[in-house]
Structures are given as C-alpha cells and as structure tokens.
Short mmCIF file of C-alpha atoms in Angstrom, two decimals:
data_model
loop_
_atom_site.label_atom_id
_atom_site.label_comp_id
_atom_site.label_asym_id
_atom_site.label_seq_id
_atom_site.Cartn_x
_atom_site.Cartn_y
_atom_site.Cartn_z
CA MET A 11 56.33 140.98 111.64
CA THR A 12 56.83 139.84 108.10
CA PRO A 13 55.24 142.47 105.78
CA LYS A 14 52.08 141.00 103.94
CA ALA A 15 52.65 139.99 100.40
CA GLN A 16 51.26 141.38 97.90
CA VAL A 17 49.62 140.06 94.98
CA PRO A 18 50.51 141.54 91.79
CA PRO A 19 47.95 142.46 88.74
CA PHE A 20 48.66 140.03 86.05
CA ALA A 21 48.40 141.58 82.22
CA VAL A 22 48.90 140.03 78.87
CA ILE A 23 50.81 142.57 76.78
CA SER A 24 50.20 142.23 72.65
CA GLY A 25 52.28 142.19 69.78
CA ALA A 26 51.33 145.58 68.65
CA GLN A 27 52.35 146.29 72.19
CA VAL A 28 55.99 145.13 72.31
CA HIS A 29 56.35 146.24 68.51
CA ARG A 30 56.13 150.03 69.27
CA MET A 31 58.31 149.38 72.40
CA LEU A 32 61.23 147.89 70.87
CA SER A 33 60.24 149.12 67.24
CA GLY A 34 64.21 152.15 66.77
CA ASN A 35 65.59 151.28 70.20
CA GLU A 36 68.10 148.68 68.64
CA LYS A 37 70.66 150.37 70.32
CA HIS A 38 68.98 149.88 73.67
CA THR A 39 68.14 146.62 73.51
CA VAL A 40 71.78 145.64 72.02
CA GLU A 41 73.10 147.09 75.94
CA LEU A 42 70.21 145.37 77.51
CA VAL A 43 71.59 141.70 75.43
CA GLU A 44 75.22 142.44 76.54
CA SER A 45 73.99 143.02 80.31
CA ALA A 46 72.04 140.34 80.21
CA TYR A 47 75.19 138.57 78.63
CA ARG A 48 77.59 140.33 81.19
CA ALA A 49 75.25 138.63 83.97
CA HIS A 50 75.07 135.20 83.18
CA GLY A 51 79.11 135.33 82.99
CA ALA A 52 79.25 136.24 85.73
CA ALA A 53 77.06 133.88 87.42
CA GLN A 54 73.95 136.25 88.21
CA THR A 55 71.27 134.35 86.78
CA VAL A 56 70.10 130.74 86.37
CA ASN A 57 69.75 128.83 82.64
CA PRO A 58 68.79 125.55 82.97
CA PRO A 59 68.12 123.16 79.61
CA SER A 60 66.00 123.44 77.27
CA TYR A 61 62.79 121.39 77.54
CA PHE A 62 61.86 120.00 73.48
CA LEU A 63 58.27 119.18 73.29
CA ARG A 64 58.60 116.92 69.81
CA PHE A 65 55.70 114.72 68.19
CA PRO A 66 55.90 111.54 66.28
CA ASP A 67 52.83 112.40 64.09
CA ARG A 68 54.73 115.76 63.20
CA PRO A 69 58.44 115.05 63.00
CA ASN A 70 59.47 117.71 61.65
CA SER A 71 57.44 120.76 64.62
CA ARG A 72 58.72 121.11 67.89
CA ILE A 73 57.61 122.89 70.88
CA ILE A 74 60.89 124.55 73.33
CA ALA A 75 60.58 124.91 76.89
CA LEU A 76 63.39 127.95 78.18
CA PRO A 77 62.54 128.20 81.97
CA ALA A 78 65.47 130.88 83.52
CA SER A 79 66.15 133.88 85.90
CA ILE A 80 68.39 137.09 85.61
CA GLY A 81 69.43 139.39 88.81
CA GLY A 82 71.77 142.42 88.45
CA GLU A 83 69.54 145.03 86.64
CA THR A 84 66.56 143.30 85.82
CA GLN A 85 65.28 141.06 88.77
CA VAL A 86 62.99 138.45 87.25
CA ASP A 87 61.95 135.08 86.62
CA GLY A 88 60.23 133.27 83.26
CA LEU A 89 59.78 131.60 81.22
CA LYS A 90 59.56 131.56 77.06
CA TRP A 91 57.41 128.93 75.22
CA ILE A 92 58.35 128.63 71.75
CA SER A 93 57.40 126.81 68.56
CA SER A 94 58.46 126.09 65.72
CA PHE A 95 56.04 124.68 63.08
CA PRO A 96 58.32 124.94 59.39
CA ASP A 97 55.13 123.73 57.72
CA ASN A 98 53.26 126.91 57.90
CA VAL A 99 55.97 128.94 55.63
CA ALA A 100 54.13 127.31 52.76
CA ALA A 101 50.11 128.28 53.98
CA GLY A 102 51.82 131.71 54.11
CA ILE A 103 52.31 132.22 58.41
CA PRO A 104 55.35 132.58 59.80
CA ARG A 105 56.88 129.27 61.50
CA ALA A 106 57.55 130.85 64.68
CA SER A 107 55.18 131.90 67.74
CA ALA A 108 56.23 132.60 71.13
CA VAL A 109 54.59 133.61 74.72
CA LEU A 110 56.59 134.62 77.60
CA LEU A 111 56.21 134.77 80.50
CA LEU A 112 57.57 137.04 83.68
CA ASN A 113 57.37 135.92 87.37
CA ASP A 114 58.26 138.51 90.26
CA GLN A 115 60.84 137.21 91.95
CA ALA A 116 59.53 138.29 95.37
CA THR A 117 56.12 135.85 95.00
CA GLY A 118 56.54 134.22 92.15
CA TYR A 119 52.79 135.45 90.80
CA PRO A 120 53.50 135.96 86.95
CA LEU A 121 53.00 139.70 86.35
CA ALA A 122 52.51 139.54 82.68
CA CYS A 123 51.69 137.14 79.32
CA LEU A 124 54.04 138.90 76.94
CA GLU A 125 53.52 137.80 72.67
CA SER A 126 57.34 137.15 72.01
CA SER A 127 58.25 136.08 68.61
CA ILE A 128 58.90 139.27 68.62
CA ILE A 129 61.05 139.70 71.75
CA SER A 130 62.62 136.39 71.15
CA ALA A 131 63.75 137.94 67.37
CA ALA A 132 65.25 141.40 68.61
CA ARG A 133 66.76 139.24 71.24
CA THR A 134 68.01 136.85 68.60
CA ALA A 135 69.17 139.64 66.37
CA ALA A 136 70.32 142.27 69.08
CA SER A 137 72.33 139.01 69.89
CA ALA A 138 74.19 139.12 66.60
CA ALA A 139 74.99 142.57 66.66
CA LEU A 140 76.53 142.26 68.88
CA ALA A 141 78.64 139.10 68.51
CA ALA A 142 79.22 141.02 64.93
CA ASP A 143 80.87 143.75 66.33
CA ARG A 144 82.36 142.51 68.75
CA LEU A 145 84.00 139.67 66.99
CA THR A 146 85.38 142.09 64.18
CA ARG A 147 86.90 144.83 66.38
CA ALA A 148 90.40 143.82 65.89
CA ARG A 149 89.42 143.76 62.23
CA PRO A 150 91.60 146.02 59.94
CA GLU A 151 88.13 147.31 59.51
CA ARG A 152 84.63 146.56 59.77
CA PRO A 153 83.26 143.98 57.10
CA ARG A 154 81.39 145.68 54.08
CA ARG A 155 79.62 142.91 52.33
CA VAL A 156 77.35 140.79 54.36
CA GLY A 157 75.02 137.83 53.14
CA PHE A 158 72.26 136.40 54.43
CA ILE A 159 71.86 132.38 53.76
CA GLY A 160 67.60 131.78 54.83
CA THR A 161 65.51 134.44 54.92
CA GLY A 162 62.66 134.38 57.08
CA LEU A 163 62.06 136.93 60.31
CA ILE A 164 64.62 136.24 61.82
CA ALA A 165 67.31 137.55 58.37
CA ARG A 166 64.62 140.31 58.68
CA TYR A 167 65.27 141.20 62.13
CA ILE A 168 69.46 140.86 61.80
CA HIS A 169 69.80 143.47 58.79
CA THR A 170 67.47 145.47 61.08
CA TYR A 171 69.89 145.24 64.17
CA LEU A 172 72.98 145.75 62.25
CA THR A 173 71.62 148.64 60.48
CA GLY A 174 70.01 150.30 63.44
CA THR A 175 73.70 150.01 65.22
CA GLY A 176 75.68 152.03 63.04
CA TRP A 177 76.84 149.40 60.48
CA THR A 178 76.58 149.56 56.14
CA PHE A 179 77.28 147.81 53.58
CA ASP A 180 78.35 147.83 49.48
CA GLU A 181 76.92 144.36 48.93
CA VAL A 182 74.36 142.82 50.40
CA GLY A 183 73.74 139.05 49.12
CA ILE A 184 71.34 136.91 49.93
CA HIS A 185 70.82 133.26 48.93
CA ASP A 186 67.88 130.92 49.82
CA LEU A 187 66.44 126.67 48.71
CA SER A 188 62.90 129.21 47.80
CA VAL A 189 63.00 132.04 44.89
CA GLU A 190 60.08 133.03 45.62
CA HIS A 191 61.27 133.88 49.48
CA ALA A 192 64.71 135.26 48.08
CA ASN A 193 62.97 137.87 45.88
CA GLY A 194 60.40 138.78 48.75
CA TYR A 195 63.67 139.49 51.08
CA ARG A 196 65.28 141.18 47.92
CA ASP A 197 62.26 143.63 47.31
CA TYR A 198 62.08 143.71 50.94
CA LEU A 199 65.50 145.11 51.92
CA ALA A 200 64.66 147.83 48.80
CA ARG A 201 61.89 148.64 50.23
CA SER A 202 63.81 149.54 53.49
CA GLY A 203 65.88 151.62 52.04
CA ALA A 204 69.02 149.40 52.46
CA HIS A 205 72.74 150.92 51.27
CA GLY A 206 74.78 148.96 48.87
CA SER A 207 73.61 146.56 46.07
CA VAL A 208 71.66 144.04 46.88
CA THR A 209 72.55 140.44 44.78
CA VAL A 210 70.41 137.07 45.03
CA HIS A 211 72.50 134.25 44.67
CA GLU A 212 71.52 130.69 43.54
CA ARG A 213 74.21 128.83 44.90
CA ALA A 214 75.74 129.60 49.05
CA GLU A 215 79.06 128.63 47.75
CA ASP A 216 79.19 132.33 45.69
CA LEU A 217 77.19 134.18 48.49
CA ILE A 218 80.19 133.14 51.06
CA ARG A 219 83.01 133.37 49.10
CA SER A 220 81.80 136.71 48.22
CA SER A 221 80.75 137.93 51.85
CA ASP A 222 82.82 138.92 54.39
CA LEU A 223 80.05 139.15 57.51
CA VAL A 224 78.16 135.60 56.88
CA VAL A 225 74.69 135.65 58.82
CA PHE A 226 73.09 131.69 58.91
CA ALA A 227 69.71 132.56 59.47
CA THR A 228 67.83 128.89 58.43
CA VAL A 229 66.20 125.78 59.53
CA ALA A 230 68.68 123.25 58.57
CA ALA A 231 67.95 120.05 60.14
CA THR A 232 71.48 118.67 59.62
CA PRO A 233 75.17 119.91 57.84
CA HIS A 234 74.87 121.29 54.27
CA VAL A 235 78.07 123.10 54.24
CA THR A 236 80.92 121.14 54.46
CA ASP A 237 83.89 122.89 52.79
CA PRO A 238 86.15 124.96 54.48
CA ASP A 239 88.14 126.71 51.77
CA TRP A 240 84.63 128.53 50.84
CA PHE A 241 85.51 130.39 54.30
CA ALA A 242 89.41 130.56 52.93
CA HIS A 243 89.03 134.36 52.79
CA LYS A 244 87.89 134.37 56.66
CA PRO A 245 84.96 135.61 56.89
CA VAL A 246 82.67 136.37 60.20
CA VAL A 247 79.98 133.99 60.59
CA LEU A 248 76.91 134.65 62.30
CA ASN A 249 75.60 130.70 62.90
CA VAL A 250 72.92 131.12 64.69
CA SER A 251 70.92 128.94 63.08
CA LEU A 252 73.03 126.05 64.47
CA ARG A 253 73.01 123.75 62.31
CA ASP A 254 74.06 124.41 58.50
CA LEU A 255 78.14 123.97 59.08
CA ALA A 256 79.77 120.83 59.66
CA PRO A 257 82.00 120.08 61.38
CA GLU A 258 85.01 120.38 59.06
CA VAL A 259 83.99 124.22 58.23
CA LEU A 260 84.66 124.87 62.38
CA LEU A 261 87.27 122.85 62.82
CA ALA A 262 89.13 124.95 60.39
CA SER A 263 88.08 128.53 62.26
CA ALA A 264 87.93 129.68 65.37
CA ASN A 265 85.03 129.53 67.37
CA PHE A 266 82.67 131.64 70.21
CA LEU A 267 79.66 130.16 71.68
CA ASP A 268 76.90 132.31 73.77
CA ASP A 269 76.69 129.06 76.01
CA ILE A 270 79.48 126.46 76.05
CA GLU A 271 77.08 123.65 77.34
CA HIS A 272 73.50 125.04 76.72
CA CYS A 273 74.91 125.10 72.50
CA LEU A 274 77.07 121.53 72.92
CA LYS A 275 73.59 119.72 72.32
CA ALA A 276 70.86 119.09 70.27
CA ASP A 277 73.26 117.86 66.88
CA THR A 278 74.38 122.04 66.87
CA SER A 279 77.31 122.05 64.70
CA PRO A 280 79.34 122.26 67.68
CA HIS A 281 78.16 119.45 69.15
CA LEU A 282 79.12 117.68 66.09
CA THR A 283 82.33 118.41 66.25
CA GLU A 284 82.50 117.45 69.69
CA GLN A 285 81.33 114.12 68.71
CA ALA A 286 83.57 113.84 65.56
CA THR A 287 86.83 114.68 67.73
CA GLY A 288 85.94 113.68 71.54
CA ASN A 289 86.57 117.46 72.79
CA ARG A 290 86.15 120.63 73.20
CA ASP A 291 89.97 121.84 72.06
CA PHE A 292 87.77 123.17 68.66
CA ILE A 293 85.94 126.14 71.29
CA ASP A 294 88.43 129.28 71.30
CA GLY A 295 85.56 130.81 74.16
CA THR A 296 82.42 132.20 74.56
CA LEU A 297 81.13 135.64 73.72
CA TYR A 298 81.22 136.88 77.46
CA ASP A 299 85.21 135.84 77.03
CA VAL A 300 85.52 138.45 74.41
CA LEU A 301 83.60 141.50 76.10
CA THR A 302 85.86 140.60 78.88
CA GLY A 303 88.40 139.95 76.82
CA ARG A 304 89.71 137.41 78.83
CA VAL A 305 90.31 135.57 74.85
CA ALA A 306 92.00 137.73 72.09
CA VAL A 307 89.39 137.19 68.66
CA PRO A 308 92.31 136.04 65.98
CA THR A 309 92.30 136.76 62.96
CA ASP A 310 94.32 134.07 60.78
CA ARG A 311 90.71 132.79 59.90
CA PRO A 312 87.55 132.14 59.93
CA VAL A 313 85.52 133.76 62.99
CA VAL A 314 81.72 131.75 63.75
CA PHE A 315 79.42 132.63 66.18
CA SER A 316 77.71 129.90 67.10
CA PRO A 317 74.75 130.78 70.11
CA PHE A 318 72.36 128.17 71.74
CA GLY A 319 69.56 131.69 72.46
CA LEU A 320 69.40 132.27 76.00
CA GLY A 321 66.78 132.24 77.51
CA VAL A 322 67.75 135.45 80.02
CA LEU A 323 68.27 136.96 76.85
CA ASP A 324 64.21 137.17 76.45
CA LEU A 325 64.01 138.23 80.05
CA ALA A 326 66.22 140.63 80.00
CA VAL A 327 64.62 142.11 76.72
CA GLY A 328 60.99 141.08 77.77
CA LYS A 329 61.09 142.79 80.75
CA TYR A 330 62.06 146.02 79.63
CA VAL A 331 58.65 145.71 77.69
CA TYR A 332 56.53 145.18 80.48
CA ASP A 333 58.43 147.73 82.47
CA LYS A 334 57.79 150.57 79.79
CA VAL A 335 54.13 149.25 79.07
CA ARG A 336 52.62 149.70 82.79
CA ASP A 337 55.21 153.28 83.52
CA GLY A 338 52.71 154.65 79.88
CA GLY A 339 49.46 153.94 81.80
CA GLU A 340 49.00 150.96 78.91
CA LEU A 341 49.04 147.66 81.11
CA ALA A 342 46.04 145.70 80.55
CA VAL A 343 45.66 143.61 83.44
CA VAL A 344 43.27 140.63 84.18
CA ASP A 345 41.17 141.68 86.74
CA ASP A 346 40.29 138.82 89.03
CA PHE A 347 43.00 136.60 87.05
CA PHE A 348 43.77 135.14 91.04
CA TYR A 349 41.07 135.02 92.19
CA GLU A 350 41.92 132.42 95.48
CA VAL A 351 44.13 134.59 96.81
CA GLU A 352 43.68 134.62 100.29
CA ARG A 353 44.24 131.50 102.71
CA TYR A 354 41.01 131.29 104.00
CA GLY A 355 39.02 132.71 100.99
CA ARG A 356 37.31 135.74 99.77
CA GLY A 357 35.43 136.63 102.77
CA ASN A 358 32.40 133.85 102.69
CA VAL A 359 32.26 131.57 105.02
CA SER A 360 28.84 130.09 104.36
CA GLY A 361 30.02 127.63 101.95
CA GLU A 362 27.98 128.89 99.10
CA ARG A 363 29.18 130.22 96.03
CA PRO A 364 30.22 133.83 96.16
#
C-alpha cells in the first residue's frame, strides 16, 4: 500500500528571522549559491523565464514572478515574487519588496512564505562575490580598488559579501546620481568600519578609471556608459543591474553570464549587444563554465559578469533559512492554513458548517 502523504505545516518567516540566519554567514551563503550554480549547470534545476507584471499607469514599476525548482541537496520548488517600484525611494522606503514561497516536492504543498528582499539581496551579493573571486584568480593579484555605481541596498550587500569573504580594499569609490544617496553610502561605509579611503566621484568616468573592480547596482533602464576607453585598464565589472553598459563596451570585453538564455532578453546590455551584432560571439561563457574549468578567463581585456538572477539561487538560500528556523524551533506555523485536507471533508457528514 502506498504510504499516506502528509500535508506539511505552513509557516511564515519574517525578515527579522531571515536577517538573523544570514547575517555573518556570508561565506556559507556564497557556498550555497555556488552549489546552486553547479546544480543548474548539471541540469538538476528547472528555471523557466521570469514573468513580468507591468502597469500602463505606472510604467516605471513592475512585479516579477520567478518560478523555479532545484534538486541536488536542496530539493525544493518555489516562487519568488518581487516588486520594483522606484518611486518608493523618494518616499523614504526601499524600491524593492519580495516574498518567497517554498513548496514541498513530495506533495506540492507550500511549506512557507518568507520575507525575501533580504534573501534576494543576499543571493545577488553572494553571486557577485563568487564571480569576483573566480573571475580574478588568473590575475597577478586581487583588485584593491573597488567602485560602486549606484548606492542602494544591493550595493550595500555586495560590499558586505565582498568583505565577508575576505576581500580588503585600499580604495572605495562611490558614484550616484543623487548626492544625498552617495553621501549616505559613504557614511554607511564609515559606520561599518570599511577599510581603505572612500571617495565620492561626481562622474562615472572618474570612478571607473580609478577602480579595478567596478560594481553596477543602479535602476538604469537604458545604457549610459558608452565609451570602451574608460575600461582601458582592464577592470573586472560586475554588471549586476544589467542595463548600464552600451554594446560597444561589451564588445571590447570578455563576457560571462549566469545563464545565456535568461540574460539575452528584456533589453539587458547583453541582449542589446546581440541585437546590434546579430550573433552571440561576444559571449565567452557562463559562470558555471568558469567554476568547472571549461573556459579560462582572459586577462588581456576587461571582464564583464552579467547575472540575470536565477530563481534557483533564491530557493537555495531560502531553503537554508527555512531549515535553520525549523531546526531552531522558531517556525511560526499558521494553524489550519490548509483546512480542506481530507478527500471527503473533516468528519462532518451532516452538511452543516463545523
């Protein structure tokens, strides 16, 4: 006889709990993300295209659904539901908000709903830190001058994950279209005890030319960096926000993506480059290719990493958080969240409401 499947309890995990489980665990989170990339490269994941909900009356806002499934050691399905409302920033609240649903692979029932803006920022930063490490290993030394273009939550988390995985910097450059935000990020770095001198640059060109590791973490919708000569010193570029760089810059660089099919859509910089050239010859490989040694990273030109952001990364980090909260006896279970769980009802045969 087939064993009776059990409906799992449904829990809600707060942002405070997520923060507690991830804070100070940057190295392990990078390991989780690396394992997820390896599972994805080994065809142990399902990661369909993201779905964009857009609004005619709010054209600069969107909500994105990222369904995914990951096998290997993680074994969970789920959905990330993340909004981007840039006008929030002027109101003093974060641009992005998100939740993550985890589904049991045996029954399909949701296990938990997690606050996910922190998970999303952590997996993005972990991906960036992993790429920065792997894409610079062939160089004589690690970059010592880092520059951030865009100074929001993602920039903050990337700096935390770089320093949390052993990076040290002699110089930190900052550029943002908002002087207030640039100064706020500078003050944050001072409070966090960041090493090295901190410089706010008025021009993106000055920041790029003075940085060996460049991080783009903006909300730019179209390319605004167009001159390949700014990158003549061959920096490594983490193109996290995906739309800052013109095709001319990518064509003068070595290009690595997290997933080719995902990146070549939605008018990202790689997508625009494909449209401009009619081919994908400018792509040198994926991060998985680098992790497995299939592709060597050149040192004779700039190196650009463009991550679209895979839902399986959120699942890997989210499942880790869920397991830690559960094992610590801190799951906030919603009793009777699933009410109709018996094929013929809950024992009430009179037709009356229980």
